[in-house]
mmCIF file of C-alpha atoms in Angstrom:
data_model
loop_
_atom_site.group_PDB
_atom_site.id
_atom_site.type_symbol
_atom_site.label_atom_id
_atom_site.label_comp_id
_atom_site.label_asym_id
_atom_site.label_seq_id
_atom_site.Cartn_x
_atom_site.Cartn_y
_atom_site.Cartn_z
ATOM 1 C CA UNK A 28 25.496 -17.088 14.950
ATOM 2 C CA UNK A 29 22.674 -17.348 12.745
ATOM 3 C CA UNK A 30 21.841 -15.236 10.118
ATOM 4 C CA UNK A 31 19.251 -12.797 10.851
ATOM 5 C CA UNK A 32 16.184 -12.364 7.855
ATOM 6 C CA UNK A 33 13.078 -10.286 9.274
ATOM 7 C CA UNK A 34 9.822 -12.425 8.907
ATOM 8 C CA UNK A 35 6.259 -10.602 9.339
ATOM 9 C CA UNK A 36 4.867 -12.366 12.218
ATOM 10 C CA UNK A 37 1.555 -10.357 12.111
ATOM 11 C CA UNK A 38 -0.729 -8.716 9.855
ATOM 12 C CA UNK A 39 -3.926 -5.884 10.981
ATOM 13 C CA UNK A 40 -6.157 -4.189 8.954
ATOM 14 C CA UNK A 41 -9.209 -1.440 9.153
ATOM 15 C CA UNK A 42 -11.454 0.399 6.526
ATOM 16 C CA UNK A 43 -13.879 2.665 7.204
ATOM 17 C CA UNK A 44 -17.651 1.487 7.565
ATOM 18 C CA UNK A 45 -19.142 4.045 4.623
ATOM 19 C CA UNK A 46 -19.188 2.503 1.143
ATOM 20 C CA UNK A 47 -18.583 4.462 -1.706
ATOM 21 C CA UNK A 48 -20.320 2.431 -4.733
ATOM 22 C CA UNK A 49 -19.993 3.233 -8.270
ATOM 23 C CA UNK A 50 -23.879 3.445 -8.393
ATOM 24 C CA UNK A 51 -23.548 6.585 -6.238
ATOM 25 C CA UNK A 52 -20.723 7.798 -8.115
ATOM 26 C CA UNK A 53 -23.244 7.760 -10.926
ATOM 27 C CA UNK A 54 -24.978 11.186 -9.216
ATOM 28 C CA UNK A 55 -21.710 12.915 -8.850
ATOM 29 C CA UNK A 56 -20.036 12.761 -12.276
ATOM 30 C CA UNK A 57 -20.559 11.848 -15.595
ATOM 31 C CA UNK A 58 -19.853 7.900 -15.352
ATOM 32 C CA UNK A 59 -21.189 4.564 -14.597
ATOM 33 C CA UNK A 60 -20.504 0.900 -13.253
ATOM 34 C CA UNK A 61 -19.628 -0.383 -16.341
ATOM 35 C CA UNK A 62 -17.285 1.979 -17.362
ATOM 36 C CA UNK A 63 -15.713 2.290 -13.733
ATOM 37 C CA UNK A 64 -15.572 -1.634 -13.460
ATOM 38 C CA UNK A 65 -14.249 -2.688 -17.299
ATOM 39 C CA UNK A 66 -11.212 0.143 -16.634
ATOM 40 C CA UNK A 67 -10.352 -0.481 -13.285
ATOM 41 C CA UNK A 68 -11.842 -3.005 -11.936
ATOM 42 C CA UNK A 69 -13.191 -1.212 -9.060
ATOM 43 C CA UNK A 70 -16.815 -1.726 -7.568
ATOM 44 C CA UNK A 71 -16.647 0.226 -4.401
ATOM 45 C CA UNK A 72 -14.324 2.243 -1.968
ATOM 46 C CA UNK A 73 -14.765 3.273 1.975
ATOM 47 C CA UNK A 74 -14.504 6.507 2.881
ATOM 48 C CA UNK A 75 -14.089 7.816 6.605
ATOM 49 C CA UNK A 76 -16.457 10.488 6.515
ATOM 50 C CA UNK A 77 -16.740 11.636 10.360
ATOM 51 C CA UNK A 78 -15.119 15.262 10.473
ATOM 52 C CA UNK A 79 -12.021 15.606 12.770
ATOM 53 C CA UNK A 80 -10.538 12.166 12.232
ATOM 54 C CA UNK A 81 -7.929 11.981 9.676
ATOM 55 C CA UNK A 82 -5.052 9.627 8.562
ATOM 56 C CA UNK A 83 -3.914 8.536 11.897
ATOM 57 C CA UNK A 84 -7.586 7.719 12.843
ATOM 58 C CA UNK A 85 -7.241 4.717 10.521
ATOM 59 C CA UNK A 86 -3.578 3.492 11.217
ATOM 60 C CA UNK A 87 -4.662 3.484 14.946
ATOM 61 C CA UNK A 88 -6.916 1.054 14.236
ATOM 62 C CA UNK A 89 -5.337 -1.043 12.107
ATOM 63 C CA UNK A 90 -2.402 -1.099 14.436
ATOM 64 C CA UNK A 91 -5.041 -1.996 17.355
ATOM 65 C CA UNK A 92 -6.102 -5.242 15.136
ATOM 66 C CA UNK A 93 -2.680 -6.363 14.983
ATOM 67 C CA UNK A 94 -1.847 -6.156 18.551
ATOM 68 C CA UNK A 95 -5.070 -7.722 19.034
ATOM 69 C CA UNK A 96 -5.167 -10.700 17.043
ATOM 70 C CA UNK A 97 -1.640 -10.987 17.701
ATOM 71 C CA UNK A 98 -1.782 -10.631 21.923
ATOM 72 C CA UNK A 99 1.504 -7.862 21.694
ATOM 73 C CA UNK A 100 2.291 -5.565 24.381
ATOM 74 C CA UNK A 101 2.766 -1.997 22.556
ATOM 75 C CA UNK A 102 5.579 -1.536 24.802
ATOM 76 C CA UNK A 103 7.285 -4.408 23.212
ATOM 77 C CA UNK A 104 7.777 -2.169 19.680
ATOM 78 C CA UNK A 105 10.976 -0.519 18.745
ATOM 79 C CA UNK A 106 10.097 1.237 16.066
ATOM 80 C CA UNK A 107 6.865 2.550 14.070
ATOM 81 C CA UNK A 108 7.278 3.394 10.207
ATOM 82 C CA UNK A 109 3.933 5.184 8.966
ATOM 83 C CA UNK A 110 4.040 4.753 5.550
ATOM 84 C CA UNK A 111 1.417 7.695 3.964
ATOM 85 C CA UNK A 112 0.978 9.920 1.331
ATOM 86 C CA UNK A 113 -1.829 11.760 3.899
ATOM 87 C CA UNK A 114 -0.470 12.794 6.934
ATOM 88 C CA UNK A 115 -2.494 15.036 9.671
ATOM 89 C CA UNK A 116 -0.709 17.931 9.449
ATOM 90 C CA UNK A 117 2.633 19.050 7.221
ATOM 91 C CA UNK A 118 5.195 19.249 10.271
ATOM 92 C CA UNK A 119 4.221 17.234 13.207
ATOM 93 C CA UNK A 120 4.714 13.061 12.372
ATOM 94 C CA UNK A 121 1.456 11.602 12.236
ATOM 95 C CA UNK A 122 3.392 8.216 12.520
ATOM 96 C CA UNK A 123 5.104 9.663 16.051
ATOM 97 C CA UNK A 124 1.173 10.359 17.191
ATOM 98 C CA UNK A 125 0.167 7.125 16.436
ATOM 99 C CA UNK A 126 2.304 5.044 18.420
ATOM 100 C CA UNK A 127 1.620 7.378 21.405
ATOM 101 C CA UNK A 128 -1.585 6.602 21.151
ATOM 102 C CA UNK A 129 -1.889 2.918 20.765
ATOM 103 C CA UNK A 130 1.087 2.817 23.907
ATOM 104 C CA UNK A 131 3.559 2.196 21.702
ATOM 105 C CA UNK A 132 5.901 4.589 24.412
ATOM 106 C CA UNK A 133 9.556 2.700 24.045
ATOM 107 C CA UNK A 134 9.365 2.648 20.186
ATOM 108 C CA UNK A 135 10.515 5.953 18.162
ATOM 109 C CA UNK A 136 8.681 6.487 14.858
ATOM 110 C CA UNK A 137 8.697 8.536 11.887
ATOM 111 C CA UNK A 138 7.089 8.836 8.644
ATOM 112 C CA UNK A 139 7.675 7.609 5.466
ATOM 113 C CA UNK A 140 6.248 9.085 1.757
ATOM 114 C CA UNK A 141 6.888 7.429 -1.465
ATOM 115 C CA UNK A 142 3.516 7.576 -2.968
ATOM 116 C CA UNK A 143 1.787 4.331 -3.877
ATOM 117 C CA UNK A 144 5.101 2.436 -2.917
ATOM 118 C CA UNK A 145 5.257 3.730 0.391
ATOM 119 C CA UNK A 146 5.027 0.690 1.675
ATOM 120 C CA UNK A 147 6.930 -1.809 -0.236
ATOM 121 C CA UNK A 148 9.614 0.886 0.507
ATOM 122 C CA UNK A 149 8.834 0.470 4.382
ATOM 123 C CA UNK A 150 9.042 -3.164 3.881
ATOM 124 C CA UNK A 151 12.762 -2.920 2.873
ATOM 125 C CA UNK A 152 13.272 -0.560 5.321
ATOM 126 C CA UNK A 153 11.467 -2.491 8.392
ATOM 127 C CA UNK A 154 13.747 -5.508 7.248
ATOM 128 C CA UNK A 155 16.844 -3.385 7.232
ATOM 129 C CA UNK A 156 16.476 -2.377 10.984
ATOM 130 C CA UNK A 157 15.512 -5.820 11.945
ATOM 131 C CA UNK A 158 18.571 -7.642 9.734
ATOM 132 C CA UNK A 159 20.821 -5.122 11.758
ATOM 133 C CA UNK A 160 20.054 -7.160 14.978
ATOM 134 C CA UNK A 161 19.449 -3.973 17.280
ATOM 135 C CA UNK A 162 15.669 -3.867 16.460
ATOM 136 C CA UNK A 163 13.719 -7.272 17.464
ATOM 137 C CA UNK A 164 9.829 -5.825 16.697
ATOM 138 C CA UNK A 165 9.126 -3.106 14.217
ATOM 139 C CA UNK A 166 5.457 -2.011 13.254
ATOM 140 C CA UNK A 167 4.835 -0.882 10.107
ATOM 141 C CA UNK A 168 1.585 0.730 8.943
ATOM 142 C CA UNK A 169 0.332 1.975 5.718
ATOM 143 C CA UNK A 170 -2.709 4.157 5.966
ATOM 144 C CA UNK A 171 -3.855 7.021 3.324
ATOM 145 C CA UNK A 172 -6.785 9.145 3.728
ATOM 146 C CA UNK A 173 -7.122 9.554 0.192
ATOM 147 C CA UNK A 174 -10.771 11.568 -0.017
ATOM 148 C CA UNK A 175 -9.136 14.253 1.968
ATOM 149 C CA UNK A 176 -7.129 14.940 -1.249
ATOM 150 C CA UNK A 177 -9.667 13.769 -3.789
ATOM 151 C CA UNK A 178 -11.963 16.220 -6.111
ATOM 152 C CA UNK A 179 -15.498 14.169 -6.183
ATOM 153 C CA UNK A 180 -15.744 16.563 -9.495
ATOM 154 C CA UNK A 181 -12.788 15.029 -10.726
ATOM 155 C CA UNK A 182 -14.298 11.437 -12.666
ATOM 156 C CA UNK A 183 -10.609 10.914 -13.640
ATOM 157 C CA UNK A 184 -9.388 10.568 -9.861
ATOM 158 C CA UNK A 185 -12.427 10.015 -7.415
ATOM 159 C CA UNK A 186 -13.991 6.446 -8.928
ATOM 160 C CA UNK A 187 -9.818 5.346 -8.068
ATOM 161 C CA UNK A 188 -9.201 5.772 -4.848
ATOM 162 C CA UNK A 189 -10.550 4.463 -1.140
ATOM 163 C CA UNK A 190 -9.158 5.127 2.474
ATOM 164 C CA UNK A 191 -7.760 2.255 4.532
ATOM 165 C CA UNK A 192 -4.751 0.896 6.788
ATOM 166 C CA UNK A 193 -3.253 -2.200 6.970
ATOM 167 C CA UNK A 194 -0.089 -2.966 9.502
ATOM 168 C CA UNK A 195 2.460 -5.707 9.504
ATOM 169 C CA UNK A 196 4.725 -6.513 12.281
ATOM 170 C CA UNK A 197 8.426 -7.618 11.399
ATOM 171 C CA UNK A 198 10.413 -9.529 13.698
ATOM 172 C CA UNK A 199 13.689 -11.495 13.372
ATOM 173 C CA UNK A 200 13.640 -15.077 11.943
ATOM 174 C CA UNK A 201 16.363 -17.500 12.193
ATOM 175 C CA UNK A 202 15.313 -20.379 9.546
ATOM 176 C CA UNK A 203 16.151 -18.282 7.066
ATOM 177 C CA UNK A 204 12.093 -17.279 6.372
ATOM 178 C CA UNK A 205 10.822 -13.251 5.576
ATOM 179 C CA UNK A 206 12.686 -10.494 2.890
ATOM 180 C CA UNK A 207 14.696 -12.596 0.800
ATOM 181 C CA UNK A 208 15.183 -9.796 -2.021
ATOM 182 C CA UNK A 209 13.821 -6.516 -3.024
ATOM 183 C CA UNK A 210 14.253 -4.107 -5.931
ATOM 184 C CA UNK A 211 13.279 -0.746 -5.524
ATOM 185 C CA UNK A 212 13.379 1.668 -8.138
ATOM 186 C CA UNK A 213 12.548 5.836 -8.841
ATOM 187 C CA UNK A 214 12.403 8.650 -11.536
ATOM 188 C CA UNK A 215 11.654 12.082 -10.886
ATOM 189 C CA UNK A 216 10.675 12.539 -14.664
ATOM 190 C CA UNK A 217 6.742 10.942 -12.826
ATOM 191 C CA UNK A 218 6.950 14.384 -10.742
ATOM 192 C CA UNK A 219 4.461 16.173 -13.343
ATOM 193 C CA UNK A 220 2.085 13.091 -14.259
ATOM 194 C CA UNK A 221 0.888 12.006 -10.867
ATOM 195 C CA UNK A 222 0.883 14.720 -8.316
ATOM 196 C CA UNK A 223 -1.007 17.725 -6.273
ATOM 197 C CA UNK A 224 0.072 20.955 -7.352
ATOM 198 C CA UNK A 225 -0.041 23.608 -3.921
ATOM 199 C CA UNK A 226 0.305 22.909 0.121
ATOM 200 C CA UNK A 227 3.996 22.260 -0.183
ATOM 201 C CA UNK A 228 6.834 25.101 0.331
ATOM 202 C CA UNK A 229 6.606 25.481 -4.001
ATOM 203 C CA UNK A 230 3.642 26.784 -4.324
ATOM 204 C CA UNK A 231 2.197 27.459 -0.601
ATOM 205 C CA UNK A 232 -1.299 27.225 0.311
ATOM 206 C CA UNK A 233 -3.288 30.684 -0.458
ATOM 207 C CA UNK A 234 -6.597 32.184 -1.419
ATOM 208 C CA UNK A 235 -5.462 31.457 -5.113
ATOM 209 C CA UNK A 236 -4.557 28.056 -4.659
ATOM 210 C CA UNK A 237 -7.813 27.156 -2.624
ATOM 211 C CA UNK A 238 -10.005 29.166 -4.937
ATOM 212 C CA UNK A 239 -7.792 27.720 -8.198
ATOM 213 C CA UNK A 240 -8.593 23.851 -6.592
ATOM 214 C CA UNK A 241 -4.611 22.939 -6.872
ATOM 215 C CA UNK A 242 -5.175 20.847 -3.203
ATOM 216 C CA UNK A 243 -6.130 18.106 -4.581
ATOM 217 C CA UNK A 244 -4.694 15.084 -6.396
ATOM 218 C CA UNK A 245 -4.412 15.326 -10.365
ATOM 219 C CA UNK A 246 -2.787 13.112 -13.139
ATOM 220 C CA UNK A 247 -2.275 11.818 -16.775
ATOM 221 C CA UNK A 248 -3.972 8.786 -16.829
ATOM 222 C CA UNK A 249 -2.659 7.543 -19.910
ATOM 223 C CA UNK A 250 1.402 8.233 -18.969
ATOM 224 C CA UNK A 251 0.861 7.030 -15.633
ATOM 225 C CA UNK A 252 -0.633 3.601 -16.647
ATOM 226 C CA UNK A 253 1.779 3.225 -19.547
ATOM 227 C CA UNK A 254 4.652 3.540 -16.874
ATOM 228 C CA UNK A 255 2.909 1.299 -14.212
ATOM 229 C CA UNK A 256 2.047 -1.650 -16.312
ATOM 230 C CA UNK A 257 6.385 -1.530 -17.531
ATOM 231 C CA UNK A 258 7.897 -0.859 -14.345
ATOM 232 C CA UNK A 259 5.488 -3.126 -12.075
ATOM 233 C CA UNK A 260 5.999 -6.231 -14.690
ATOM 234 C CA UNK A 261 9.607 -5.313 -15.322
ATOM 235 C CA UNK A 262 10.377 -4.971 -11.864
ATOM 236 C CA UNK A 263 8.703 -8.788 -10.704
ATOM 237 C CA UNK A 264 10.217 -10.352 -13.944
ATOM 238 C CA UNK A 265 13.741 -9.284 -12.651
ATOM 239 C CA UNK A 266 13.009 -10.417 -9.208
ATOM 240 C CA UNK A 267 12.885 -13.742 -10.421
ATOM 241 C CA UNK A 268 14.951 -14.075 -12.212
ATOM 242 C CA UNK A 269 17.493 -12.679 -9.936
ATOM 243 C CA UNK A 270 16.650 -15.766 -7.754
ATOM 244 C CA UNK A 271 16.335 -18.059 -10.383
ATOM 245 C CA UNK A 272 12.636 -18.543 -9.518
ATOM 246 C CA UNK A 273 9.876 -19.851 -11.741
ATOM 247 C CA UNK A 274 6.270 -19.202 -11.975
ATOM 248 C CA UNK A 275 5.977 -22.877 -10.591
ATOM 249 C CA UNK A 276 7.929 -21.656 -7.453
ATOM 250 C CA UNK A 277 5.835 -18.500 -6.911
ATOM 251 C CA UNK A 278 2.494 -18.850 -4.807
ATOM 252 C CA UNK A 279 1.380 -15.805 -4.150
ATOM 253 C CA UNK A 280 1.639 -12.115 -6.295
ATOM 254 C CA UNK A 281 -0.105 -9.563 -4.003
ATOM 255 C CA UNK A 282 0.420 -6.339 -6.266
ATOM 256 C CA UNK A 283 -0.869 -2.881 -5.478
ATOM 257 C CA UNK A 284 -4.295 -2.306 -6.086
ATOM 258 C CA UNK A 285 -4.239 0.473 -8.307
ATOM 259 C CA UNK A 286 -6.030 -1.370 -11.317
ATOM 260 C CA UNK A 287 -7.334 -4.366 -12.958
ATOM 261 C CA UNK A 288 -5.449 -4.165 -15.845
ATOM 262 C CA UNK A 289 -1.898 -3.051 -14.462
ATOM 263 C CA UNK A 290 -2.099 -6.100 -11.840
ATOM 264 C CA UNK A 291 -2.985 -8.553 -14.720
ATOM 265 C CA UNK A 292 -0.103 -7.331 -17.437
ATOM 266 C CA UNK A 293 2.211 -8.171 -14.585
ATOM 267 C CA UNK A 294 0.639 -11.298 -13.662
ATOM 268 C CA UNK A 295 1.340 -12.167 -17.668
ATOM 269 C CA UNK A 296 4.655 -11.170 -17.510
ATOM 270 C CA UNK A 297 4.984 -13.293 -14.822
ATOM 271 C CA UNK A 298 3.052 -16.057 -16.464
ATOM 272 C CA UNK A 299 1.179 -16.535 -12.950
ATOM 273 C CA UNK A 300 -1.980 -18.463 -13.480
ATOM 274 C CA UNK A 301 -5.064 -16.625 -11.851
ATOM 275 C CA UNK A 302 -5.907 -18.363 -8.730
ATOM 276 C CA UNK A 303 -1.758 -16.705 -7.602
ATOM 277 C CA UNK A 304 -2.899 -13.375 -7.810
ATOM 278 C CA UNK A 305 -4.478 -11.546 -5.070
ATOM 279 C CA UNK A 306 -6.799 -8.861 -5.747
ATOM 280 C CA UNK A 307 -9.255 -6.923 -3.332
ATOM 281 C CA UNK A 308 -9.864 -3.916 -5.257
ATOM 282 C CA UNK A 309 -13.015 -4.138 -6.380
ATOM 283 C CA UNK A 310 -13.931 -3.595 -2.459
ATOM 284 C CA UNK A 311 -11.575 -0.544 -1.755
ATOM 285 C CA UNK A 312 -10.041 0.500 -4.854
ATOM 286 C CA UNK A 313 -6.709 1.733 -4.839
ATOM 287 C CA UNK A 314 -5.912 3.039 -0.980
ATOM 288 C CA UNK A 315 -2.370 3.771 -1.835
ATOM 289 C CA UNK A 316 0.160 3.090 1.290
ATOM 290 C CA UNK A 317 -3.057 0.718 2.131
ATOM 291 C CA UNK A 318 -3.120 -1.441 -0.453
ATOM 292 C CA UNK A 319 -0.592 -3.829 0.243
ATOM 293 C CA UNK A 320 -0.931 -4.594 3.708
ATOM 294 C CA UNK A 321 -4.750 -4.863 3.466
ATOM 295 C CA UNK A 322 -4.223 -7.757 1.077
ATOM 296 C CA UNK A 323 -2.104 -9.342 3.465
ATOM 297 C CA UNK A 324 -4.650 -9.014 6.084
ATOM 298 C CA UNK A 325 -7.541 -9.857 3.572
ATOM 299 C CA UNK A 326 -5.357 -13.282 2.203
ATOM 300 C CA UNK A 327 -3.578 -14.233 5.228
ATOM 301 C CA UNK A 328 -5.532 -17.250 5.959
ATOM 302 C CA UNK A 329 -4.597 -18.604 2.832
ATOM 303 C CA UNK A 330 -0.648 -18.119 3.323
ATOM 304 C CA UNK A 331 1.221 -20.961 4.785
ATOM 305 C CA UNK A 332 4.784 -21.124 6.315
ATOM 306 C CA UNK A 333 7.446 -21.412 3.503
ATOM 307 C CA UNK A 334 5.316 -19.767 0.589
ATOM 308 C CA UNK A 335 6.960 -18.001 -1.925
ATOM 309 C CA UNK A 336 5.046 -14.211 -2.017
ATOM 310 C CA UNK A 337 6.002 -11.263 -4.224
ATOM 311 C CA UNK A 338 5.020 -7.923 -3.614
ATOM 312 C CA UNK A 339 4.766 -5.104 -6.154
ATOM 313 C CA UNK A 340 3.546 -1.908 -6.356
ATOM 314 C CA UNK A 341 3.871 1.816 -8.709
ATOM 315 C CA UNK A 342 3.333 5.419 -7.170
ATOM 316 C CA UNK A 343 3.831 8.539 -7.855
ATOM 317 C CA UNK A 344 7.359 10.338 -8.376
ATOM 318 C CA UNK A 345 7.933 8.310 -10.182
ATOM 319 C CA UNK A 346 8.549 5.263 -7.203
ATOM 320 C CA UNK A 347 7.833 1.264 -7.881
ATOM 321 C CA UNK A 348 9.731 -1.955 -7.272
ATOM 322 C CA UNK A 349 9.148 -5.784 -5.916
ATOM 323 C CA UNK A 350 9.974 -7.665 -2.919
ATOM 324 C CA UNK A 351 10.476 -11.253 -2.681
ATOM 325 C CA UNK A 352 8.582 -12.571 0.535
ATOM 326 C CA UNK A 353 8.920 -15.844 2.264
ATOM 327 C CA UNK A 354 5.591 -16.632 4.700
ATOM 328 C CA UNK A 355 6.974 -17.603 8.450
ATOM 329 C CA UNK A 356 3.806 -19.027 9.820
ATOM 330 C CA UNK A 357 0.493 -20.319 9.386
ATOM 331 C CA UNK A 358 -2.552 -18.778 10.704
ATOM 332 C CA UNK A 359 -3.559 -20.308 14.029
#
């Protein structure tokens, strides 16, 4: 029998339609484009502003695009992994919602939170349920409503991050195509540098914490860049080396979209020349669980069958790693 490697065999993506520029972030705090755009390279995020729609809103659609472009009967799935660092609610799965509601009815599905890796981490564990040869088509989706946990007083947080979903679909592959590798790493000591203080059964949600503002996302900058730029280019060197691969060999580096300048020390480190590196921030900024899988969706009609991808990403914990991709088709 031959060995089973699980290939994505699909890609879907959705943003929201309201753009967030940096000239309107100009009116809210004390910044501007040029500041915004020489740190982080951002230019503008989307924000779902329509009340009552939250997380799930946006992996719903992105999960409709896939099965879309893709022609796949929902009832086909297994399993749905919602990778998120924004669910709905606290107890009830927002990723068990979601595949109710895109018909998704023979799959089971569960949620997965590891920050701004939440997805590369769903990658490896996608892969694991398809490489175990009871699975045959597992949806995973990273979505992150991050302006629901965003202080627009905040200029240290709000010019950062966007909302968005992207999904990818992994299926078996027999000519030996999809997760070739991964390394996935954590630290708690990142538990006090990236993080949002109340809501959680530490400090519960009360009048203090509402009226004290510790419900929305806070962090050290500075620590949380320092370790981002070393674990993100330390973690895609070692891939590589681990598989004897050379810069020649790589085609693609889609990293996680949380800056400029973090996603080009690692290109460096991997002595990638430009044109390898895939970068749509400047569009959404960083969308967290989102980032990944909308530069999939955003790139895809570049990728062709055999190409040699890696995938990085750092979050909050502290969580980060790299996967080693090989592309299993070409874009019809």
């Amino acid at each position: 029998m031959n060995t089973i490697t699980a290939a994505i065999t699909a890609v879907g993506a959705y943003v929201p339609d309201f753009v967030l520029t940096n000239k309107a972030l100009e009116a809210m705090v004390d910044t501007n484009d040029e500041w915004i755009t020489s740190r982080t390279g951002i230019k503008e995020r989307r924000i779902l502003k329509e009340e009552g729609k939250g997380t799930s809103f946006l992996a719903i659609k992105a999960a409709q695009d896939l099965l879309a472009k893709a022609n796949i009967d929902p009832l086909e799935i297994d399993l749905l992994i919602m990778a998120t660092a924004t669910p709905d609610m606290p107890v009830a799965s927002t990723g068990v919602y979601v595949a109710t509601e895109i018909g998704a009815l023979n799959a089971f599905a569960y949620d997965l939170q590891a920050a701004c890796s939440s997805f590369l981490f769903g990658m490896s564990t996608a892969a694991a349920y398809i490489e175990s040869g009871r699975y045959k088509k597992v949806l995973l989706i990273g979505a992150d409503k991050m302006s629901s946990i965003v202080d627009y007083t905040d200029r240290s947080t709000c010019i950062i991050f966007g909302d968005g979903a992207g999904a990818v679909l992994f299926e078996p592959n027999y000519e030996g195509l999809g997760l070739q590798d991964e390394y996935l790493r954590s630290d708690g000591i990142g538990r006090d540098f990236l993080k949002i203080d109340a809501g959680g059964s530490l400090l519960p949600a009360s009048y203090e914490t509402v009226r004290d503002n510790k419900h929305n996302i806070i962090q050290d900058g500075k620590t949380v860049f320092k370790y981002a730029v070393t674990n993100m280019a330390d973690s895609s060197e070692l891939i590589l080396k681990r598989n004897n691969l050379t810069n020649e060999d790589v085609d693609w580096l889609v990293p996680h979209q949380a800056n400029k300048r973090i996603i080009d020390a690692t290109a460096n480190r991997m002595n990638l020349e430009d044109s390898k590196v895939l970068m749509n921030i400047e569009k959404y900024g960083n969308t967290t669980s989102a980032t990944l899988p909308l530069v999939l969706n955003d790139f895809e009609h570049l990728f062709k069958k055999g190409d040699t991808i890696i995938l990085a990403a750092f979050g909050g914990g502290f969580t980060w790693g790299s996967i080693y991709l090989k592309w299993a088709y070409d874009k019809k």
